[in-house]
Amino acid sequence: MEDLLAHKEEINRLMARYGVKFGIYKNGTFKERLFPFDPIPRVIPADDYAELEKGLVQRVTALNLFLKDIYAEKKIIKDGVVPEEFVYRSPGYLAQCEGILPSKGVYSHISGIDLVLGKDGVWYILEDNLRIPSGASYPLIARNLCRRCSPETFRQNKVVDNRNYGQLLRETMDYVNTGGINVIFTPGRYNAAYFEHSFLAEQTGAVLAEPDDLFVSNDKLYYRGNHGTIQVGAIYRRISDEYLDPLCFEPASLIGVPNIMEVYRAGNVGLMNAPGNGVADDKGIYYFVPKMIRYYLDEEPILKNAPTFLPFYEEDMKYTLEHMERLVIKDVAEAGGYGVIFGRDLTKEQLQDLKETVKREPRRFISQEVIDFQDLEIVEGNTTVMRKADLRAFVLAGETVRVWPSGLTRFSRRPDSFVVNSSQGGGFKDTWILSH
């Protein structure tokens, strides 16, 4: 391990040379940053991972069944398990997707499930990302560079090889492919995750396509390449729902493909992840996922949600208002670490203002107990310090539901912060899954 730590600067220099970056828009300006890498890995023992894997497969299976139900029969609403208020008022619910059954019935092909390990030794799910979760490329390339810099480290430790992500993604694309090439659809160079789009295209052997490369003709999608046009059978889209098709969603979108939704509705392309998935990763819907597992699978949830309260319910509203100073309040429409408010950080006046807002807009917020999750060691200068860290696990659903034996461990670079998102200035680690 010492050998690996000695190569920290070299690994980060190589990442910069290869363009391992992420971009953010701040005050209307696009800025690209390096994603700082820390060489001390998060280590998950084999037995712990086996339980984690079972819980993730269970959760993603239930979420896919929920999406299939919500855009068709809506049994879970009729049976009173999930209030219709939390479906139809969700920003992620798209009426345009009603009645569409995706290729092979899969909605969330690539799910990014964010977890933390509590100091009580229990894994807690923080949120489900079922739209366009990013981040798999970072631990993938980091592991490759670590192996190159310190092969002895990996000879001495029984670490499960994570280099199969491209293969898993390719098999998922092939499974839902309706006839034609596989495409990774990027909005272009100035997207925050452009590095990942191009890297995954290389890993899967898929074509990296920008909006002008794709067009629809006779209810089929085509790629316009240097050697003519060819039909597209599966498209892993890295564009938000609202910009995907200007004839169906946002008419001003310049990065979508006109009529792609008609191709999708006709069953002539596998569209990954399915438009409308946002209804299932809404922070308000998160509260109901354990109920979904019981409802669709008749099983008890293996993994726990963070203790969560919905001000939508009178009892939960009362609890939230009475204990707000020790809760975390989340705006369900926000993402990327935004819209997260720790009650303990607010003045009396700010607390009162927030209480009034929550009372006025109960559907807009959830409240949660603050989980004191584990700190991990990071290298800072010539020493090591402890920082909060989470884990984004990647679950791929094709013919079967599989968990990638790796993950993106993100950490806060500030000693007093529980927010680890890259957009909030955090860094990342490799995640070692140990074999028996």
Short mmCIF file of C-alpha atoms in Angstrom, two decimals:
data_model
loop_
_atom_site.label_atom_id
_atom_site.label_comp_id
_atom_site.label_asym_id
_atom_site.label_seq_id
_atom_site.Cartn_x
_atom_site.Cartn_y
_atom_site.Cartn_z
CA MET A 1 0.00 0.00 0.00
CA GLU A 2 2.88 2.39 0.77
CA ASP A 3 4.03 2.05 -2.82
CA LEU A 4 0.58 3.06 -4.07
CA LEU A 5 0.43 6.10 -1.76
CA ALA A 6 3.81 7.26 -3.04
CA HIS A 7 2.32 7.53 -6.54
CA LYS A 8 -0.56 9.87 -5.61
CA GLU A 9 0.80 12.90 -7.48
CA GLU A 10 1.79 10.84 -10.51
CA ILE A 11 -1.69 9.29 -10.76
CA ASN A 12 -3.35 12.71 -10.53
CA ARG A 13 -0.96 14.09 -13.17
CA LEU A 14 -1.84 11.22 -15.50
CA MET A 15 -5.55 11.85 -14.95
CA ALA A 16 -5.07 15.50 -15.87
CA ARG A 17 -3.16 14.50 -19.00
CA TYR A 18 -5.91 12.08 -20.05
CA GLY A 19 -8.60 14.70 -19.44
CA VAL A 20 -10.22 13.01 -16.44
CA LYS A 21 -12.32 16.02 -15.49
CA PHE A 22 -15.84 17.07 -14.73
CA GLY A 23 -17.50 20.35 -15.61
CA ILE A 24 -19.98 22.56 -13.81
CA TYR A 25 -21.94 25.63 -14.76
CA LYS A 26 -21.61 28.40 -12.18
CA ASN A 27 -23.17 31.82 -12.64
CA GLY A 28 -23.84 30.97 -16.28
CA THR A 29 -20.20 30.05 -16.98
CA PHE A 30 -18.91 26.57 -17.79
CA LYS A 31 -15.87 25.61 -15.72
CA GLU A 32 -13.93 22.39 -16.00
CA ARG A 33 -12.17 20.92 -12.98
CA LEU A 34 -9.94 18.02 -12.21
CA PHE A 35 -11.62 15.47 -9.96
CA PRO A 36 -9.04 14.97 -7.17
CA PHE A 37 -8.13 11.33 -6.57
CA ASP A 38 -7.05 9.94 -3.22
CA PRO A 39 -5.02 6.71 -3.37
CA ILE A 40 -6.20 5.19 -0.07
CA PRO A 41 -9.00 2.88 -1.26
CA ARG A 42 -12.30 2.19 0.44
CA VAL A 43 -12.14 -1.55 1.26
CA ILE A 44 -15.30 -3.66 1.48
CA PRO A 45 -14.87 -7.27 2.73
CA ALA A 46 -16.36 -10.07 0.61
CA ASP A 47 -19.12 -11.00 3.07
CA ASP A 48 -20.22 -7.39 3.51
CA TYR A 49 -20.31 -6.93 -0.25
CA ALA A 50 -22.39 -10.07 -0.76
CA GLU A 51 -25.13 -8.61 1.47
CA LEU A 52 -24.81 -5.20 -0.19
CA GLU A 53 -25.11 -6.79 -3.62
CA LYS A 54 -28.30 -8.66 -2.68
CA GLY A 55 -29.86 -5.50 -1.33
CA LEU A 56 -28.99 -3.45 -4.41
CA VAL A 57 -30.37 -6.07 -6.80
CA GLN A 58 -33.57 -6.20 -4.75
CA ARG A 59 -33.97 -2.42 -4.73
CA VAL A 60 -33.36 -1.86 -8.45
CA THR A 61 -35.68 -4.77 -9.32
CA ALA A 62 -38.48 -3.13 -7.32
CA LEU A 63 -37.81 0.30 -8.81
CA ASN A 64 -38.05 -1.11 -12.34
CA LEU A 65 -41.36 -2.78 -11.44
CA PHE A 66 -42.62 0.51 -10.01
CA LEU A 67 -41.81 2.37 -13.24
CA LYS A 68 -43.49 -0.30 -15.35
CA ASP A 69 -46.58 -0.06 -13.13
CA ILE A 70 -46.74 3.75 -12.96
CA TYR A 71 -46.71 4.20 -16.73
CA ALA A 72 -49.31 1.44 -17.24
CA GLU A 73 -51.80 -0.03 -14.75
CA LYS A 74 -50.87 2.08 -11.66
CA LYS A 75 -51.81 -0.71 -9.24
CA ILE A 76 -49.60 0.67 -6.49
CA ILE A 77 -51.64 3.90 -6.52
CA LYS A 78 -54.99 2.09 -6.70
CA ASP A 79 -53.99 -0.05 -3.74
CA GLY A 80 -53.12 3.02 -1.69
CA VAL A 81 -49.43 2.22 -1.22
CA VAL A 82 -48.16 5.40 -2.90
CA PRO A 83 -50.39 8.52 -2.97
CA GLU A 84 -51.08 9.79 -6.48
CA GLU A 85 -49.94 13.21 -5.26
CA PHE A 86 -46.38 11.86 -5.13
CA VAL A 87 -46.53 10.54 -8.67
CA TYR A 88 -48.36 13.10 -10.78
CA ARG A 89 -46.84 16.12 -9.05
CA SER A 90 -43.31 14.77 -9.30
CA PRO A 91 -41.12 16.82 -11.67
CA GLY A 92 -39.84 13.48 -12.99
CA TYR A 93 -43.24 12.15 -14.03
CA LEU A 94 -43.76 12.56 -17.79
CA ALA A 95 -47.28 12.14 -19.13
CA GLN A 96 -45.75 11.74 -22.60
CA CYS A 97 -44.38 8.35 -21.51
CA GLU A 98 -47.76 6.89 -20.55
CA GLY A 99 -48.37 3.53 -22.20
CA ILE A 100 -44.85 3.13 -23.58
CA LEU A 101 -43.24 -0.22 -22.80
CA PRO A 102 -39.47 -0.04 -23.36
CA SER A 103 -37.53 -2.76 -25.13
CA LYS A 104 -37.57 -5.93 -22.96
CA GLY A 105 -39.54 -4.02 -20.30
CA VAL A 106 -36.43 -2.47 -18.70
CA TYR A 107 -36.65 1.15 -17.55
CA SER A 108 -33.56 1.78 -15.44
CA HIS A 109 -30.69 0.08 -17.22
CA ILE A 110 -27.95 1.89 -15.29
CA SER A 111 -28.83 2.87 -11.72
CA GLY A 112 -26.51 4.85 -9.49
CA ILE A 113 -27.46 4.10 -5.89
CA ASP A 114 -25.87 6.37 -3.27
CA LEU A 115 -25.15 4.85 0.13
CA VAL A 116 -23.31 5.68 3.32
CA LEU A 117 -21.96 3.34 5.99
CA GLY A 118 -23.15 4.48 9.38
CA LYS A 119 -20.94 4.35 12.44
CA ASP A 120 -23.36 1.66 13.60
CA GLY A 121 -22.01 -0.56 10.80
CA VAL A 122 -25.26 -0.37 8.79
CA TRP A 123 -25.42 0.67 5.14
CA TYR A 124 -28.08 3.32 4.46
CA ILE A 125 -29.42 4.31 1.04
CA LEU A 126 -29.34 8.07 0.61
CA GLU A 127 -30.88 8.30 -2.85
CA ASP A 128 -31.55 6.45 -6.09
CA ASN A 129 -30.32 7.92 -9.38
CA LEU A 130 -32.21 6.41 -12.30
CA ARG A 131 -32.00 9.09 -14.97
CA ILE A 132 -28.43 9.68 -16.13
CA PRO A 133 -26.19 8.72 -13.20
CA SER A 134 -22.55 9.47 -13.89
CA GLY A 135 -19.26 8.51 -12.31
CA ALA A 136 -18.42 4.91 -13.28
CA SER A 137 -15.53 5.99 -15.48
CA TYR A 138 -13.57 7.61 -12.65
CA PRO A 139 -12.87 4.53 -10.50
CA LEU A 140 -12.40 2.53 -13.68
CA ILE A 141 -9.57 4.67 -15.03
CA ALA A 142 -8.19 5.25 -11.53
CA ARG A 143 -7.82 1.49 -11.01
CA ASN A 144 -6.05 1.15 -14.36
CA LEU A 145 -3.56 3.88 -13.42
CA CYS A 146 -3.04 2.44 -9.93
CA ARG A 147 -2.31 -0.98 -11.42
CA ARG A 148 0.18 0.60 -13.79
CA CYS A 149 1.93 2.60 -11.04
CA SER A 150 1.93 -0.09 -8.37
CA PRO A 151 1.25 -3.60 -9.73
CA GLU A 152 2.71 -5.10 -6.54
CA THR A 153 -0.15 -3.63 -4.48
CA PHE A 154 -2.67 -5.68 -6.46
CA ARG A 155 -0.57 -8.82 -6.32
CA GLN A 156 -0.54 -8.59 -2.52
CA ASN A 157 -4.25 -7.86 -2.03
CA LYS A 158 -7.23 -9.95 -3.10
CA VAL A 159 -9.14 -7.23 -4.93
CA VAL A 160 -11.96 -8.15 -7.33
CA ASP A 161 -11.08 -6.93 -10.83
CA ASN A 162 -13.34 -4.02 -11.84
CA ARG A 163 -12.29 -3.81 -15.49
CA ASN A 164 -15.51 -5.50 -16.66
CA TYR A 165 -17.73 -2.40 -16.51
CA GLY A 166 -17.49 -1.84 -20.25
CA GLN A 167 -18.45 -5.47 -20.86
CA LEU A 168 -21.44 -5.24 -18.47
CA LEU A 169 -22.63 -2.05 -20.15
CA ARG A 170 -22.16 -3.54 -23.62
CA GLU A 171 -24.18 -6.64 -22.66
CA THR A 172 -26.94 -4.42 -21.26
CA MET A 173 -27.06 -2.42 -24.50
CA ASP A 174 -27.05 -5.58 -26.60
CA TYR A 175 -29.94 -7.01 -24.58
CA VAL A 176 -32.31 -4.12 -25.37
CA ASN A 177 -30.95 -3.49 -28.89
CA THR A 178 -33.78 -3.65 -31.43
CA GLY A 179 -31.52 -4.02 -34.48
CA GLY A 180 -28.62 -1.73 -35.34
CA ILE A 181 -25.55 -0.23 -33.73
CA ASN A 182 -25.09 0.80 -30.11
CA VAL A 183 -24.72 4.54 -29.53
CA ILE A 184 -23.73 6.66 -26.56
CA PHE A 185 -25.51 9.96 -27.08
CA THR A 186 -23.72 13.02 -25.70
CA PRO A 187 -24.85 16.64 -25.86
CA GLY A 188 -21.25 17.52 -26.68
CA ARG A 189 -17.93 18.77 -25.46
CA TYR A 190 -19.30 21.20 -22.88
CA ASN A 191 -21.35 18.68 -20.97
CA ALA A 192 -20.17 18.16 -17.38
CA ALA A 193 -19.54 14.44 -17.95
CA TYR A 194 -18.19 14.54 -21.51
CA PHE A 195 -15.02 12.73 -20.51
CA GLU A 196 -17.12 9.84 -19.25
CA HIS A 197 -19.25 9.72 -22.42
CA SER A 198 -16.21 9.35 -24.67
CA PHE A 199 -14.48 6.92 -22.31
CA LEU A 200 -17.51 4.62 -22.08
CA ALA A 201 -17.93 4.66 -25.85
CA GLU A 202 -14.37 3.42 -26.12
CA GLN A 203 -14.91 0.78 -23.40
CA THR A 204 -18.10 -0.63 -24.96
CA GLY A 205 -17.21 -0.31 -28.63
CA ALA A 206 -20.28 1.92 -29.08
CA VAL A 207 -20.41 4.95 -31.34
CA LEU A 208 -20.17 8.33 -29.59
CA ALA A 209 -22.80 10.51 -31.24
CA GLU A 210 -23.72 14.18 -30.89
CA PRO A 211 -27.14 15.64 -31.76
CA ASP A 212 -26.30 16.44 -35.40
CA ASP A 213 -25.16 12.84 -35.96
CA LEU A 214 -28.63 11.36 -35.37
CA PHE A 215 -31.90 11.66 -37.27
CA VAL A 216 -35.25 9.91 -37.56
CA SER A 217 -36.78 8.51 -40.74
CA ASN A 218 -39.85 6.26 -41.03
CA ASP A 219 -40.01 5.67 -37.27
CA LYS A 220 -36.40 4.50 -37.09
CA LEU A 221 -33.31 6.18 -35.70
CA TYR A 222 -30.18 6.54 -37.80
CA TYR A 223 -26.57 7.56 -37.26
CA ARG A 224 -25.02 9.75 -39.92
CA GLY A 225 -21.36 8.74 -40.16
CA ASN A 226 -18.41 9.18 -42.50
CA HIS A 227 -19.38 6.01 -44.36
CA GLY A 228 -23.08 6.68 -44.79
CA THR A 229 -26.05 6.12 -42.52
CA ILE A 230 -26.72 3.15 -40.30
CA GLN A 231 -29.66 2.24 -38.08
CA VAL A 232 -29.33 2.64 -34.30
CA GLY A 233 -30.65 -0.24 -32.18
CA ALA A 234 -29.78 0.96 -28.67
CA ILE A 235 -28.92 4.42 -27.44
CA TYR A 236 -27.45 5.19 -24.03
CA ARG A 237 -28.55 8.77 -23.77
CA ARG A 238 -26.64 11.21 -21.57
CA ILE A 239 -29.12 14.03 -22.13
CA SER A 240 -31.82 15.08 -19.68
CA ASP A 241 -35.42 14.12 -20.47
CA GLU A 242 -36.59 17.65 -21.20
CA TYR A 243 -34.00 18.17 -23.95
CA LEU A 244 -34.26 14.75 -25.58
CA ASP A 245 -36.92 15.48 -28.22
CA PRO A 246 -37.94 19.09 -29.04
CA LEU A 247 -41.17 17.83 -30.65
CA CYS A 248 -42.20 16.06 -27.45
CA PHE A 249 -40.64 17.97 -24.55
CA GLU A 250 -38.78 21.32 -24.55
CA PRO A 251 -39.34 22.88 -28.01
CA ALA A 252 -36.32 25.16 -27.69
CA SER A 253 -33.89 22.25 -27.21
CA LEU A 254 -30.99 22.28 -29.66
CA ILE A 255 -29.37 19.12 -28.34
CA GLY A 256 -32.21 16.64 -28.84
CA VAL A 257 -33.31 14.51 -31.77
CA PRO A 258 -36.70 15.45 -33.25
CA ASN A 259 -39.13 12.50 -33.19
CA ILE A 260 -36.86 10.14 -31.25
CA MET A 261 -39.78 9.57 -28.87
CA GLU A 262 -41.88 8.27 -31.77
CA VAL A 263 -39.15 5.74 -32.58
CA TYR A 264 -39.07 4.73 -28.93
CA ARG A 265 -42.88 4.47 -28.73
CA ALA A 266 -42.89 2.26 -31.85
CA GLY A 267 -40.40 -0.11 -30.17
CA ASN A 268 -37.72 0.54 -32.78
CA VAL A 269 -34.91 1.59 -30.43
CA GLY A 270 -33.76 0.65 -26.96
CA LEU A 271 -33.54 3.97 -25.08
CA MET A 272 -31.36 3.86 -21.96
CA ASN A 273 -32.29 5.05 -19.37
CA ALA A 274 -36.00 5.38 -20.12
CA PRO A 275 -37.49 8.89 -20.22
CA GLY A 276 -39.75 9.42 -17.22
CA ASN A 277 -37.51 7.51 -14.81
CA GLY A 278 -37.28 10.63 -12.67
CA VAL A 279 -40.61 9.79 -11.06
CA ALA A 280 -38.88 6.89 -9.28
CA ASP A 281 -35.83 8.80 -8.00
CA ASP A 282 -37.77 11.80 -6.76
CA LYS A 283 -36.66 12.38 -3.14
CA GLY A 284 -40.32 12.23 -2.11
CA ILE A 285 -40.78 8.82 -3.74
CA TYR A 286 -37.62 7.60 -1.95
CA TYR A 287 -39.70 7.35 1.22
CA PHE A 288 -41.88 4.69 -0.43
CA VAL A 289 -39.16 2.40 -1.86
CA PRO A 290 -39.24 -0.03 1.13
CA LYS A 291 -43.01 -0.23 0.62
CA MET A 292 -42.43 -0.95 -3.10
CA ILE A 293 -40.14 -3.85 -2.22
CA ARG A 294 -42.80 -5.37 0.01
CA TYR A 295 -45.55 -4.67 -2.52
CA TYR A 296 -43.91 -5.95 -5.71
CA LEU A 297 -41.54 -8.61 -4.36
CA ASP A 298 -43.23 -9.66 -1.12
CA GLU A 299 -39.84 -9.36 0.60
CA GLU A 300 -38.45 -7.34 3.47
CA PRO A 301 -35.95 -4.67 2.34
CA ILE A 302 -32.36 -5.80 2.80
CA LEU A 303 -30.94 -2.26 2.77
CA LYS A 304 -32.30 0.56 4.88
CA ASN A 305 -33.39 4.05 3.93
CA ALA A 306 -32.16 6.88 6.08
CA PRO A 307 -34.90 7.65 8.66
CA THR A 308 -37.14 9.91 6.58
CA PHE A 309 -40.23 12.01 7.23
CA LEU A 310 -42.75 13.40 4.73
CA PRO A 311 -44.28 16.73 5.79
CA PHE A 312 -47.09 15.72 3.41
CA TYR A 313 -48.35 13.59 6.31
CA GLU A 314 -49.64 15.46 9.35
CA GLU A 315 -47.68 13.36 11.85
CA ASP A 316 -44.44 13.78 9.90
CA MET A 317 -45.05 17.52 9.50
CA LYS A 318 -45.41 17.84 13.28
CA TYR A 319 -42.19 15.89 13.86
CA THR A 320 -40.29 17.91 11.25
CA LEU A 321 -41.34 21.26 12.68
CA GLU A 322 -40.60 20.23 16.26
CA HIS A 323 -37.14 18.78 15.52
CA MET A 324 -35.99 20.83 12.53
CA GLU A 325 -32.85 22.10 14.27
CA ARG A 326 -31.39 18.55 14.27
CA LEU A 327 -32.76 17.30 10.94
CA VAL A 328 -31.55 17.69 7.37
CA ILE A 329 -34.17 19.18 5.05
CA LYS A 330 -34.03 18.32 1.34
CA ASP A 331 -35.77 20.04 -1.54
CA VAL A 332 -37.02 17.14 -3.67
CA ALA A 333 -36.44 19.04 -6.94
CA GLU A 334 -32.73 19.65 -6.34
CA ALA A 335 -29.72 17.42 -7.04
CA GLY A 336 -25.93 17.43 -6.90
CA GLY A 337 -25.77 18.41 -3.25
CA TYR A 338 -27.93 21.51 -3.77
CA GLY A 339 -31.10 22.11 -1.78
CA VAL A 340 -29.73 20.25 1.26
CA ILE A 341 -30.17 22.25 4.48
CA PHE A 342 -28.90 21.19 7.88
CA GLY A 343 -31.16 22.64 10.56
CA ARG A 344 -28.26 22.93 12.99
CA ASP A 345 -26.59 25.47 10.67
CA LEU A 346 -29.54 27.89 10.64
CA THR A 347 -30.23 30.92 12.83
CA LYS A 348 -33.53 31.14 14.70
CA GLU A 349 -34.88 33.46 12.01
CA GLN A 350 -33.78 31.14 9.19
CA LEU A 351 -35.30 28.14 10.98
CA GLN A 352 -38.59 29.97 11.31
CA ASP A 353 -38.54 30.98 7.63
CA LEU A 354 -37.86 27.39 6.59
CA LYS A 355 -40.68 26.10 8.80
CA GLU A 356 -43.09 28.49 7.12
CA THR A 357 -41.92 27.37 3.68
CA VAL A 358 -42.32 23.68 4.58
CA LYS A 359 -45.83 24.33 5.92
CA ARG A 360 -46.72 26.19 2.74
CA GLU A 361 -45.22 23.59 0.35
CA PRO A 362 -45.27 20.19 2.14
CA ARG A 363 -44.84 18.14 -1.07
CA ARG A 364 -41.64 20.01 -1.90
CA PHE A 365 -39.57 18.72 1.05
CA ILE A 366 -38.50 15.66 2.95
CA SER A 367 -36.73 15.69 6.29
CA GLN A 368 -34.23 13.13 7.51
CA GLU A 369 -32.32 12.27 10.63
CA VAL A 370 -28.66 13.13 10.16
CA ILE A 371 -26.75 9.87 9.81
CA ASP A 372 -23.34 10.02 11.42
CA PHE A 373 -21.66 8.07 8.66
CA GLN A 374 -18.13 6.79 8.72
CA ASP A 375 -15.10 8.87 7.91
CA LEU A 376 -12.39 7.49 5.67
CA GLU A 377 -8.71 8.33 5.63
CA ILE A 378 -7.45 10.62 2.89
CA VAL A 379 -3.96 11.89 2.19
CA GLU A 380 -3.53 15.60 2.83
CA GLY A 381 -0.04 16.92 2.34
CA ASN A 382 2.36 14.67 4.22
CA THR A 383 -0.23 13.25 6.60
CA THR A 384 -3.62 11.55 6.61
CA VAL A 385 -6.88 13.05 7.85
CA MET A 386 -10.42 11.72 8.23
CA ARG A 387 -13.24 12.90 5.95
CA LYS A 388 -16.87 11.94 5.34
CA ALA A 389 -17.38 9.65 2.34
CA ASP A 390 -20.27 8.00 0.52
CA LEU A 391 -20.46 5.29 -2.13
CA ARG A 392 -22.23 5.33 -5.47
CA ALA A 393 -22.89 1.74 -6.51
CA PHE A 394 -23.69 1.01 -10.16
CA VAL A 395 -26.39 -1.55 -10.90
CA LEU A 396 -27.00 -2.69 -14.48
CA ALA A 397 -30.31 -4.23 -15.48
CA GLY A 398 -30.49 -6.24 -18.68
CA GLU A 399 -31.30 -9.93 -18.93
CA THR A 400 -30.45 -10.03 -15.21
CA VAL A 401 -29.76 -7.35 -12.61
CA ARG A 402 -26.06 -7.14 -11.80
CA VAL A 403 -23.98 -4.97 -9.49
CA TRP A 404 -20.61 -3.78 -10.73
CA PRO A 405 -18.02 -5.01 -8.17
CA SER A 406 -16.57 -1.56 -7.64
CA GLY A 407 -18.09 1.88 -7.23
CA LEU A 408 -17.41 5.57 -6.87
CA THR A 409 -16.41 6.57 -3.35
CA ARG A 410 -16.68 10.35 -3.00
CA PHE A 411 -15.34 12.27 -0.04
CA SER A 412 -15.62 15.76 1.32
CA ARG A 413 -12.44 17.80 1.33
CA ARG A 414 -13.71 19.98 4.17
CA PRO A 415 -13.43 18.62 7.72
CA ASP A 416 -16.84 19.89 8.82
CA SER A 417 -18.87 18.89 5.74
CA PHE A 418 -21.27 15.99 5.20
CA VAL A 419 -21.72 16.93 1.50
CA VAL A 420 -19.43 14.90 -0.75
CA ASN A 421 -20.63 15.70 -4.29
CA SER A 422 -18.02 16.53 -6.91
CA SER A 423 -19.99 19.67 -7.76
CA GLN A 424 -19.44 20.75 -4.15
CA GLY A 425 -15.66 20.40 -4.38
CA GLY A 426 -15.19 16.80 -3.22
CA GLY A 427 -12.72 14.19 -4.39
CA PHE A 428 -12.93 10.45 -5.05
CA LYS A 429 -11.37 7.12 -4.18
CA ASP A 430 -11.20 3.66 -5.67
CA THR A 431 -13.48 1.07 -4.06
CA TRP A 432 -11.94 -2.31 -3.41
CA ILE A 433 -14.25 -5.30 -3.16
CA LEU A 434 -12.24 -8.08 -1.56
CA SER A 435 -12.56 -11.67 -2.78
CA HIS A 436 -12.63 -14.68 -0.46
#
